[in-house]
Coordinates of C-alpha atoms in Angstrom, one line a residue:
Chain A
M228 CA -7.1 -15.3 43.8
R229 CA -10.8 -14.7 43.9
I230 CA -12.8 -13.4 40.9
A231 CA -12.8 -9.8 42.4
E232 CA -9.0 -9.7 42.4
L233 CA -8.8 -11.3 39.0
S234 CA -11.1 -8.5 37.8
R235 CA -9.0 -5.8 39.3
R236 CA -5.7 -7.3 38.1
S237 CA -6.9 -7.9 34.5
A238 CA -8.9 -4.6 34.3
T239 CA -11.8 -6.7 33.2
S240 CA -15.3 -6.5 34.7
I241 CA -16.7 -9.5 36.6
P242 CA -19.7 -9.9 34.1
S243 CA -17.2 -9.9 31.2
I244 CA -15.0 -12.6 33.0
K245 CA -18.2 -14.7 33.5
Y246 CA -19.1 -14.3 29.9
Y247 CA -15.6 -15.4 28.7
L248 CA -15.8 -18.4 31.1
R249 CA -19.2 -19.4 29.6
E250 CA -17.8 -18.9 26.0
G251 CA -14.8 -21.1 27.0
L252 CA -12.2 -18.4 26.2
I253 CA -10.6 -18.8 29.6
P254 CA -10.4 -22.0 31.6
G255 CA -12.5 -22.3 34.8
G256 CA -10.8 -21.7 38.1
R257 CA -10.0 -24.3 40.7
T258 CA -13.2 -24.9 42.7
T259 CA -12.7 -24.1 46.3
G260 CA -16.3 -24.2 47.5
R261 CA -19.9 -23.8 46.4
N262 CA -19.9 -20.8 44.0
Q263 CA -16.3 -20.1 44.6
A264 CA -13.2 -20.6 42.5
D265 CA -9.6 -19.8 42.6
Y266 CA -7.8 -18.2 39.7
D267 CA -4.1 -17.8 39.0
E268 CA -1.6 -15.7 37.0
A269 CA -2.4 -17.7 33.8
H270 CA -6.0 -16.3 34.0
V271 CA -4.7 -12.8 34.4
R272 CA -2.5 -13.1 31.3
R273 CA -5.2 -14.7 29.3
L274 CA -7.7 -12.0 30.2
R275 CA -5.2 -9.2 29.3
L276 CA -4.7 -10.8 25.9
I277 CA -8.5 -11.1 25.3
R278 CA -8.9 -7.5 26.3
A279 CA -6.2 -6.4 23.8
L280 CA -7.9 -8.4 21.1
V281 CA -11.4 -7.2 21.8
D282 CA -10.9 -3.6 23.0
V283 CA -7.9 -2.6 20.8
G284 CA -8.2 -5.1 17.9
G285 CA -12.0 -4.9 17.7
L286 CA -12.2 -8.6 17.2
S287 CA -15.5 -10.6 17.5
I288 CA -15.6 -13.4 20.1
A289 CA -15.4 -16.0 17.2
A290 CA -12.2 -14.3 15.9
V291 CA -10.8 -14.2 19.5
R292 CA -11.4 -17.9 19.7
D293 CA -9.4 -18.5 16.5
V294 CA -6.5 -16.4 17.7
L295 CA -6.4 -18.1 21.1
A296 CA -6.4 -21.5 19.4
A297 CA -3.3 -20.4 17.5
V298 CA -1.7 -19.1 20.7
D299 CA -2.3 -22.5 22.4
N300 CA -0.9 -24.5 19.5
P301 CA 2.7 -25.4 20.5
D302 CA 3.5 -26.7 17.0
L303 CA 2.7 -23.4 15.2
P304 CA 5.8 -21.5 14.0
G305 CA 6.1 -17.9 15.2
H306 CA 5.8 -16.5 11.7
D307 CA 2.4 -18.3 11.2
L308 CA 1.2 -17.1 14.6
L309 CA 2.0 -13.5 13.7
G310 CA 0.2 -14.0 10.3
I311 CA -2.9 -15.2 12.0
A312 CA -2.9 -12.2 14.4
H313 CA -2.3 -9.9 11.5
H314 CA -5.3 -11.3 9.5
A315 CA -7.5 -11.1 12.5
V316 CA -7.0 -7.4 12.9
S317 CA -7.5 -6.6 9.2
P318 CA -11.1 -6.0 8.4
T319 CA -12.3 -5.8 4.8
P320 CA -13.4 -2.3 3.9
A321 CA -17.0 -1.9 2.8
R322 CA -16.3 -0.3 -0.6
R323 CA -14.0 -2.2 -3.0
D324 CA -14.5 -3.5 -6.5
P325 CA -11.9 -6.2 -7.2
D326 CA -13.1 -6.3 -10.9
D327 CA -12.3 -2.6 -11.5
P328 CA -9.2 -2.6 -13.7
R329 CA -7.9 0.6 -12.0
W330 CA -8.0 -1.3 -8.6
Q331 CA -6.3 -4.3 -10.2
A332 CA -3.6 -2.0 -11.6
A333 CA -3.0 -0.4 -8.2
R334 CA -2.7 -3.8 -6.6
E335 CA -0.2 -4.9 -9.3
E336 CA 1.8 -1.7 -8.5
V337 CA 2.0 -2.7 -4.8
V338 CA 3.0 -6.2 -5.7
T339 CA 5.8 -4.9 -8.0
L340 CA 6.9 -2.3 -5.4
I341 CA 7.4 -4.8 -2.6
G342 CA 8.8 -7.4 -5.0
E343 CA 11.6 -4.9 -6.0
R344 CA 12.3 -4.4 -2.3
G345 CA 12.7 -8.1 -1.8
W346 CA 9.8 -8.5 0.7
L347 CA 8.5 -12.0 1.1
V348 CA 4.7 -11.5 1.6
S349 CA 1.8 -14.0 1.1
P350 CA -0.3 -13.2 -2.0
C351 CA -3.3 -13.4 0.4
S352 CA -2.1 -10.7 2.8
P353 CA -5.1 -8.4 3.4
A354 CA -2.7 -5.4 3.6
L355 CA -2.0 -5.8 -0.2
D356 CA -5.6 -5.1 -0.9
V357 CA -5.8 -2.2 1.5
A358 CA -2.7 -0.6 0.0
A359 CA -4.3 -1.0 -3.4
D360 CA -7.6 0.6 -2.1
A361 CA -5.7 3.7 -1.0
I362 CA -3.6 4.1 -4.2
A363 CA -6.7 3.6 -6.4
A364 CA -8.6 6.2 -4.4
M365 CA -5.8 8.7 -4.7
R366 CA -5.7 8.3 -8.4
A367 CA -9.5 8.5 -8.8
L368 CA -9.5 11.7 -6.8
D369 CA -6.8 13.1 -9.1
Q370 CA -4.1 13.1 -6.4
A371 CA -1.6 10.9 -8.2
D372 CA 1.2 13.5 -7.6
L373 CA 1.1 12.7 -3.9
L374 CA 2.2 9.1 -4.7
S375 CA 5.7 10.4 -5.4
S376 CA 6.2 9.8 -1.6
L377 CA 5.7 6.0 -2.0
P378 CA 9.4 5.2 -2.0
T379 CA 9.8 7.2 1.2
Y380 CA 6.9 5.3 2.8
V381 CA 8.4 2.0 1.8
E382 CA 11.8 2.8 3.3
A383 CA 10.2 4.2 6.4
V384 CA 8.0 1.2 7.2
E385 CA 10.9 -1.1 6.6
R386 CA 12.9 0.6 9.4
M387 CA 9.8 0.6 11.7
A388 CA 9.1 -3.1 11.1
A389 CA 12.7 -4.1 11.9
W390 CA 12.3 -2.6 15.4
E391 CA 8.8 -3.8 15.9
V392 CA 9.2 -7.4 14.9
A393 CA 12.4 -7.7 16.9
A394 CA 10.6 -6.3 20.0
V395 CA 7.7 -8.7 19.6
L396 CA 9.8 -11.8 18.9
A397 CA 12.0 -10.9 21.9
R398 CA 9.1 -11.7 24.2
G399 CA 9.3 -15.4 23.4
E400 CA 6.0 -16.4 25.0
P401 CA 3.3 -16.9 22.2
A402 CA 0.5 -15.1 24.1
R403 CA 2.7 -12.0 24.8
M404 CA 3.9 -12.0 21.1
V405 CA 0.3 -12.0 19.8
E406 CA -0.6 -9.3 22.4
G407 CA 2.3 -7.2 21.2
L408 CA 1.5 -7.7 17.6
V409 CA -2.1 -6.7 17.9
T410 CA -1.6 -3.7 20.2
G411 CA 1.6 -2.6 18.3
T412 CA -0.1 -2.8 14.9
I413 CA -3.3 -1.0 15.8
L414 CA -2.2 1.5 18.5
G415 CA 1.1 1.9 16.6
E416 CA -0.9 2.9 13.5
I417 CA -2.8 5.6 15.5
L418 CA 0.5 6.8 17.1
I419 CA 2.3 7.0 13.7
G420 CA -0.7 8.8 12.1
A421 CA -0.7 11.4 14.9
L422 CA 3.1 11.9 14.9
R423 CA 2.9 12.3 11.1
R424 CA 0.3 15.1 11.4
L425 CA 2.5 16.8 13.9
A426 CA 5.5 16.5 11.6
Q427 CA 3.5 17.9 8.7
E428 CA 2.5 20.9 10.9
A429 CA 6.1 21.4 11.9
E430 CA 7.3 21.1 8.3
S431 CA 4.7 23.6 7.1
A432 CA 5.7 26.1 9.9
R433 CA 9.4 25.6 9.0
L434 CA 8.9 26.2 5.3
Q435 CA 6.9 29.4 6.0
G436 CA 9.6 30.7 8.3
L437 CA 7.5 30.7 11.5
T438 CA 9.3 30.7 14.8
A439 CA 8.2 29.9 18.3
P440 CA 6.7 32.8 20.4
E441 CA 9.2 34.2 23.0
Chain B
M95 CA -21.7 22.4 -19.4
R96 CA -25.0 21.1 -18.3
I97 CA -25.6 19.4 -14.9
A98 CA -25.4 15.9 -16.4
E99 CA -21.9 16.6 -17.6
L100 CA -20.9 18.3 -14.4
S101 CA -22.1 15.2 -12.6
R102 CA -20.0 12.9 -14.8
R103 CA -16.9 15.1 -14.7
S104 CA -17.0 15.5 -10.9
A105 CA -18.1 11.9 -10.2
T106 CA -20.9 13.4 -8.0
S107 CA -24.6 12.4 -8.4
I108 CA -27.1 15.0 -9.6
P109 CA -29.1 14.8 -6.3
S110 CA -25.9 15.5 -4.4
I111 CA -25.0 18.5 -6.7
K112 CA -28.5 19.9 -6.1
Y113 CA -28.1 19.4 -2.4
Y114 CA -24.7 21.3 -2.4
L115 CA -26.3 24.1 -4.4
R116 CA -29.2 24.4 -1.9
E117 CA -26.7 24.4 1.0
G118 CA -24.7 27.1 -0.8
L119 CA -21.5 25.0 -0.9
I120 CA -21.2 25.6 -4.7
P121 CA -22.3 28.7 -6.5
G122 CA -25.2 28.4 -8.9
G123 CA -24.6 28.1 -12.6
R124 CA -25.2 30.7 -15.2
T125 CA -29.0 30.6 -16.0
T126 CA -29.5 29.7 -19.7
G127 CA -33.3 29.1 -19.7
R128 CA -36.1 28.0 -17.5
N129 CA -34.8 25.2 -15.2
Q130 CA -31.5 25.2 -17.1
A131 CA -28.0 26.4 -16.0
D132 CA -24.5 26.3 -17.3
Y133 CA -21.6 25.2 -15.2
D134 CA -17.9 25.6 -15.7
E135 CA -14.5 24.2 -14.6
A136 CA -14.6 26.0 -11.3
H137 CA -17.7 24.0 -10.4
V138 CA -16.0 20.8 -11.3
R139 CA -13.0 21.6 -9.1
R140 CA -15.1 22.7 -6.2
L141 CA -17.2 19.5 -6.4
R142 CA -14.1 17.4 -6.4
L143 CA -12.8 19.2 -3.3
I144 CA -16.2 18.7 -1.6
R145 CA -16.1 15.0 -2.5
A146 CA -12.6 14.6 -1.0
L147 CA -13.8 16.3 2.2
V148 CA -17.0 14.4 2.6
D149 CA -16.1 10.9 1.2
V150 CA -12.5 10.7 2.3
G151 CA -12.3 13.1 5.2
G152 CA -15.8 12.1 6.6
L153 CA -16.6 15.8 7.2
S154 CA -20.1 17.0 8.1
I155 CA -21.6 19.7 5.8
A156 CA -21.0 22.3 8.5
A157 CA -17.3 21.4 8.6
V158 CA -17.1 21.4 4.8
R159 CA -18.6 25.0 4.9
D160 CA -15.8 26.1 7.3
V161 CA -13.0 24.6 5.2
L162 CA -14.4 26.1 2.0
A163 CA -14.6 29.5 3.7
A164 CA -10.9 29.2 4.5
V165 CA -10.1 28.1 0.9
D166 CA -12.0 31.2 -0.4
N167 CA -10.2 33.6 2.0
P168 CA -7.3 35.1 -0.1
D169 CA -5.7 36.7 3.0
L170 CA -5.2 33.4 4.8
P171 CA -1.5 32.2 4.9
G172 CA -0.9 28.8 3.5
H173 CA 0.1 27.4 7.0
D174 CA -3.2 28.5 8.6
L175 CA -5.1 26.9 5.7
L176 CA -3.3 23.6 6.2
G177 CA -4.0 23.9 9.9
I178 CA -7.7 24.4 9.4
A179 CA -7.8 21.4 7.0
H180 CA -5.8 19.3 9.6
H181 CA -8.2 20.2 12.4
A182 CA -11.2 19.4 10.3
V183 CA -10.1 15.8 9.6
S184 CA -9.2 15.1 13.3
P185 CA -12.2 13.7 15.1
T186 CA -12.1 13.4 18.9
P187 CA -12.1 9.8 20.0
A188 CA -14.9 8.7 22.2
R189 CA -12.8 7.4 25.1
R190 CA -10.4 9.8 26.7
D191 CA -10.0 11.1 30.3
P192 CA -7.9 14.3 30.2
D193 CA -7.9 14.3 34.0
D194 CA -6.1 10.9 34.2
P195 CA -2.6 11.6 35.4
R196 CA -1.3 8.7 33.2
W197 CA -2.8 10.3 30.1
Q198 CA -1.4 13.7 31.1
A199 CA 2.1 12.1 31.5
A200 CA 1.8 10.5 28.1
R201 CA 0.9 13.9 26.6
E202 CA 3.8 15.5 28.3
E203 CA 6.1 12.9 26.9
V204 CA 4.8 13.7 23.4
V205 CA 5.4 17.4 23.9
T206 CA 8.9 16.8 25.2
L207 CA 9.7 14.4 22.3
I208 CA 8.7 16.8 19.6
G209 CA 10.3 19.8 21.4
E210 CA 13.6 18.0 21.4
R211 CA 13.2 17.5 17.7
G212 CA 12.6 21.2 17.3
W213 CA 9.1 20.8 15.8
L214 CA 7.0 24.0 16.0
V215 CA 3.5 22.7 16.7
S216 CA 0.4 24.5 18.2
P217 CA -0.4 23.4 21.8
C218 CA -4.0 22.9 20.5
S219 CA -3.1 20.4 17.8
P220 CA -5.5 17.5 18.1
A221 CA -2.7 15.1 17.0
L222 CA -0.9 15.8 20.4
D223 CA -3.9 14.3 22.2
V224 CA -4.3 11.4 19.8
A225 CA -0.6 10.5 20.2
A226 CA -1.1 10.7 24.0
D227 CA -4.1 8.4 23.7
A228 CA -2.1 5.7 21.9
I229 CA 0.9 5.9 24.3
A230 CA -1.3 5.8 27.4
A231 CA -3.2 2.8 26.0
M232 CA 0.0 0.9 25.3
R233 CA 1.2 1.5 28.9
A234 CA -2.1 0.6 30.4
L235 CA -2.0 -2.7 28.4
D236 CA 1.5 -3.5 29.7
Q237 CA 3.1 -3.0 26.2
A238 CA 5.5 -0.2 27.2
D239 CA 8.5 -2.2 25.7
L240 CA 7.0 -1.5 22.2
L241 CA 7.5 2.2 22.8
S242 CA 11.2 1.7 22.2
S243 CA 10.4 2.3 18.5
L244 CA 9.3 5.9 19.2
P245 CA 12.5 7.5 18.0
T246 CA 12.3 5.5 14.8
Y247 CA 8.7 6.7 14.3
V248 CA 9.6 10.3 14.9
E249 CA 12.5 10.1 12.4
A250 CA 10.3 8.3 9.8
V251 CA 7.4 10.7 9.9
E252 CA 9.8 13.6 9.6
R253 CA 11.1 12.3 6.3
M254 CA 7.5 11.6 5.1
A255 CA 6.3 15.1 6.1
A256 CA 9.1 16.8 4.2
W257 CA 8.0 15.1 0.9
E258 CA 4.3 15.5 1.6
V259 CA 4.2 19.2 2.6
A260 CA 6.5 20.1 -0.4
A261 CA 4.2 18.2 -2.8
V262 CA 1.1 19.9 -1.4
L263 CA 2.6 23.4 -1.4
A264 CA 3.9 22.9 -4.9
R265 CA 0.3 23.0 -6.0
G266 CA -0.1 26.7 -5.2
E267 CA -3.9 26.9 -5.7
P268 CA -5.5 26.9 -2.2
A269 CA -8.4 24.5 -3.2
R270 CA -5.9 22.0 -4.6
M271 CA -3.7 22.3 -1.5
V272 CA -6.5 21.5 0.9
E273 CA -7.6 18.6 -1.3
G274 CA -4.1 17.3 -1.3
L275 CA -3.7 17.7 2.5
V276 CA -7.0 16.0 3.3
T277 CA -6.6 13.1 0.9
G278 CA -2.9 12.8 1.5
T279 CA -3.4 12.7 5.3
I280 CA -6.2 10.3 5.4
L281 CA -5.5 8.0 2.5
G282 CA -1.8 8.2 3.2
E283 CA -2.5 7.0 6.8
I284 CA -4.3 3.9 5.3
L285 CA -1.5 3.4 2.8
I286 CA 1.3 3.7 5.3
G287 CA -0.6 1.3 7.7
A288 CA -1.0 -1.3 5.0
L289 CA 2.7 -1.0 3.9
R290 CA 3.8 -1.3 7.5
R291 CA 1.9 -4.6 7.9
L292 CA 3.5 -5.9 4.7
A293 CA 6.9 -4.8 6.0
Q294 CA 6.2 -6.6 9.3
E295 CA 5.3 -9.8 7.5
A296 CA 8.4 -9.6 5.3
E297 CA 10.6 -8.9 8.3
S298 CA 9.1 -11.8 10.3
A299 CA 9.7 -14.1 7.2
R300 CA 13.3 -12.8 6.9
L301 CA 14.1 -13.4 10.6
Q302 CA 12.7 -17.0 10.4
G303 CA 14.8 -17.7 7.3
L304 CA 11.8 -18.3 5.0
T305 CA 12.4 -18.1 1.2
A306 CA 10.1 -17.6 -1.7
P307 CA 8.7 -20.8 -3.3
E308 CA 10.5 -21.7 -6.6

């Protein structure tokens, strides 16, 4: 297909495609004439993956390059591939003081919590630090009573993860797995957050005995 | 107490306190001399609430003013108070096309889903739109298979909300309820997101038969 069709099929603008070609993120097409090249399905799939990484994951071009290298490495186990994609979509928040004993205590609490649950997680997982950030902030703001819902959270995310990881691994193809992990993690977070707010509203209405208008 | 102690107790800088005084977000202290005023526990609590709204909720001063007016309204039912706080912490995302039939279909899907569950939710709830954003984006990116986890999400957030709303309502005092709702919604979202990533990592490790190092 010509670049115009590639653009349409991948929902990526022609200037963006040319930029990714220059950056070496997608291979060149088969030359069919002066200033003309032919592209195939592999180009469409690769552009869709790049779009998910950039638009949804918010990755820099350098970070996209690292993820694509992992996708293209046939010797990489699936678990490591998912780990690389996870790391890539986990930015470090601006405010964090790892020397603060209250932050360290919160992190230790997270490690203990997931250890009791039998979760096997790398000690370098950025999500460990993010969970500690949230717990330390809740305590600092005198909201520790809300942390009574931690066991409910742990049980809930375990059920979610069982579905999600199975759905992603079922895809088989590494590029599609990474695409699913990135979009599922980030868009899933937005979706779960929105559903949780709706559930809170419904629960508040229920407790106060409100009923739907006739 | 003097302003220095108020600053320390509320973890708010003196310039910020003076700014909130000028903006009328906190009442003035009792004048005890030229350029001196005495503050009490009510000032500490109010400043902590403002800090939660500004630092955690990301609210503008105008939005903080609206939430404080609701907190100070003794005739407002608790459910409406929570609704105002919820709205205040729900920004409209930049990209959304409400005329796009695919977005409208996604929104209809959310309305049906929560209707089947018996949730009583206002048709103006911003979270309805946010959930539609995420679902429409997943479909546009060819990730519809991941939406098979929607029923799991709905069930999970229902359990979470039951705990959370009960904990917030148990506080009784309107200011503390709003504080709990804002911090619990926003920091809770970060915490749940981080725990979910850890659960995904653990599930991926489990499925691939990895075991902890000795």
